[in-house]
Amino acid sequence: MALRGDVVSQQTPGDMNIRRAALTLGKRARAELKGQKPLILWMTGLSGSGKSTIADRVEDKLWRCGYHTMLLDGDNLRFGLNRDLTFTDSDRIENVRRTAEVARLMLDAGLIVICSLISPFRRERMLARQLVGEDEFVELFVDTPLDECIRRDPKGLYARALAGEIPNFTGLTSSYEPPDAPEIHLRTDRHDVDTLAEQVLGELQRRGAIARSR
Ligand code: ADP
């Protein structure tokens, strides 16, 4: 069982006197006990595009197949870990950075981690990807036209933003950079939630990341 600790990132800490502790167990060992390949599923898209709804359905389906998962929802993280952050560009960048670091820790725990957050900028999504191995990061674009998000407005936020009550609102007064080449492209204006969640599991299976029957 004693797989050694995995190779870890070489990023230097702020304080140069800190040395990394050598751990006996690593990601592979922890994941092997769970019988799965750890993975980050990173869902990006406009507010109201359907990230949380699809992420929730995907996690439920994975759980039913016997996978060990965790769902990091951007809104929920803002109640705790990210409660000090606003929606300025610099705070959005920090929001994504922290979420990506937490996702990496959970990846090291051997989990399939679903991250559901607007993450509007390509550069930060790229940095999140670079924190982990190339085959461990799957970007999912929850693609919903802005007009449809405004029509759905599940949290009433677009109405308030359009009335000028919410500054820095993605898609209106703050920019959103869609992914150029997401691994999975989810068109919510064409398919329902269950079909999209099945699309995700199907693509993960096709990539060899999961097996449907375990
Ligand atoms: P986000 O997490 O991206 O802000 P939410 O998941 O909170 O978005 O809200 C999306 C809303 O759109 C929900 O009310 C959901 O029921 C609705 N919706 C309608 N059709 C779809 C679809 N095909 N996929 C995902 N969500 C959909």
Short mmCIF file of N, CA, C and O and ligand atoms in Angstrom, two decimals, residues 46-54 152 154-155 188 191-193 196, ligand 1:
data_model
loop_
_atom_site.label_atom_id
_atom_site.label_comp_id
_atom_site.label_asym_id
_atom_site.label_seq_id
_atom_site.Cartn_x
_atom_site.Cartn_y
_atom_site.Cartn_z
N LEU A 46 -21.56 32.08 -17.26
CA LEU A 46 -22.20 33.28 -16.70
C LEU A 46 -23.03 32.94 -15.46
O LEU A 46 -23.41 31.78 -15.26
N SER A 47 -23.34 33.96 -14.68
CA SER A 47 -24.27 33.77 -13.57
C SER A 47 -25.61 33.32 -14.15
O SER A 47 -26.08 33.86 -15.15
N GLY A 48 -26.19 32.31 -13.54
CA GLY A 48 -27.48 31.81 -14.00
C GLY A 48 -27.40 30.91 -15.22
O GLY A 48 -28.41 30.49 -15.77
N SER A 49 -26.17 30.59 -15.65
CA SER A 49 -26.03 29.75 -16.85
C SER A 49 -26.42 28.30 -16.54
O SER A 49 -26.80 27.56 -17.46
N GLY A 50 -26.28 27.91 -15.29
CA GLY A 50 -26.65 26.54 -14.92
C GLY A 50 -25.53 25.74 -14.28
O GLY A 50 -25.65 24.52 -14.10
N LYS A 51 -24.45 26.41 -13.90
CA LYS A 51 -23.30 25.71 -13.34
C LYS A 51 -23.68 24.89 -12.10
O LYS A 51 -23.40 23.69 -12.02
N SER A 52 -24.28 25.55 -11.12
CA SER A 52 -24.61 24.87 -9.86
C SER A 52 -25.58 23.73 -10.09
O SER A 52 -25.45 22.64 -9.52
N THR A 53 -26.57 23.98 -10.94
CA THR A 53 -27.61 22.98 -11.18
C THR A 53 -27.01 21.73 -11.84
O THR A 53 -27.27 20.60 -11.42
N ILE A 54 -26.16 21.94 -12.85
CA ILE A 54 -25.56 20.80 -13.55
C ILE A 54 -24.52 20.11 -12.66
O ILE A 54 -24.45 18.89 -12.59
N ARG A 152 -33.84 33.83 -17.33
CA ARG A 152 -33.98 32.89 -16.19
C ARG A 152 -33.86 33.63 -14.87
O ARG A 152 -34.65 33.43 -13.96
N PRO A 154 -32.34 33.27 -11.97
CA PRO A 154 -32.82 32.45 -10.85
C PRO A 154 -32.67 33.12 -9.48
O PRO A 154 -33.41 32.81 -8.56
N LYS A 155 -31.73 34.04 -9.38
CA LYS A 155 -31.51 34.68 -8.08
C LYS A 155 -31.95 36.14 -8.09
O LYS A 155 -31.69 36.87 -7.13
N THR A 188 -26.84 24.73 -22.71
CA THR A 188 -28.06 24.60 -21.89
C THR A 188 -29.30 25.11 -22.60
O THR A 188 -30.41 24.87 -22.15
N HIS A 191 -30.33 21.54 -24.40
CA HIS A 191 -30.56 20.27 -23.70
C HIS A 191 -30.97 20.53 -22.25
O HIS A 191 -30.60 21.55 -21.67
N ASP A 192 -31.70 19.58 -21.67
CA ASP A 192 -32.10 19.75 -20.27
C ASP A 192 -30.96 19.29 -19.33
O ASP A 192 -29.95 18.73 -19.78
N VAL A 193 -31.18 19.53 -18.04
CA VAL A 193 -30.11 19.30 -17.06
C VAL A 193 -29.65 17.85 -17.06
O VAL A 193 -28.45 17.56 -17.04
N LEU A 196 -27.52 16.97 -20.03
CA LEU A 196 -26.19 17.58 -19.94
C LEU A 196 -25.32 16.83 -18.93
O LEU A 196 -24.12 16.60 -19.18
P1 ADP B 1 -25.22 29.36 -11.96
O1 ADP B 1 -24.72 28.37 -10.93
O2 ADP B 1 -24.51 29.22 -13.28
O3 ADP B 1 -25.30 30.76 -11.47
P2 ADP B 1 -27.76 28.14 -11.44
O4 ADP B 1 -27.50 26.68 -11.64
O5 ADP B 1 -27.79 28.67 -10.04
O6 ADP B 1 -26.72 28.95 -12.34
O7 ADP B 1 -29.12 28.57 -12.13
C1 ADP B 1 -29.47 28.14 -13.42
C2 ADP B 1 -30.99 28.18 -13.56
O8 ADP B 1 -31.35 27.82 -14.90
C3 ADP B 1 -31.68 27.20 -12.64
O9 ADP B 1 -32.85 27.79 -12.15
C4 ADP B 1 -31.99 26.02 -13.58
O10 ADP B 1 -33.11 25.29 -13.16
C5 ADP B 1 -32.28 26.77 -14.88
N1 ADP B 1 -32.12 25.97 -16.09
C6 ADP B 1 -33.01 25.86 -17.08
N2 ADP B 1 -32.59 25.06 -18.06
C7 ADP B 1 -31.37 24.62 -17.69
C8 ADP B 1 -30.42 23.74 -18.29
N3 ADP B 1 -30.65 23.17 -19.47
N4 ADP B 1 -29.25 23.52 -17.64
C9 ADP B 1 -29.01 24.11 -16.45
N5 ADP B 1 -29.87 24.95 -15.81
C10 ADP B 1 -31.06 25.21 -16.43
#
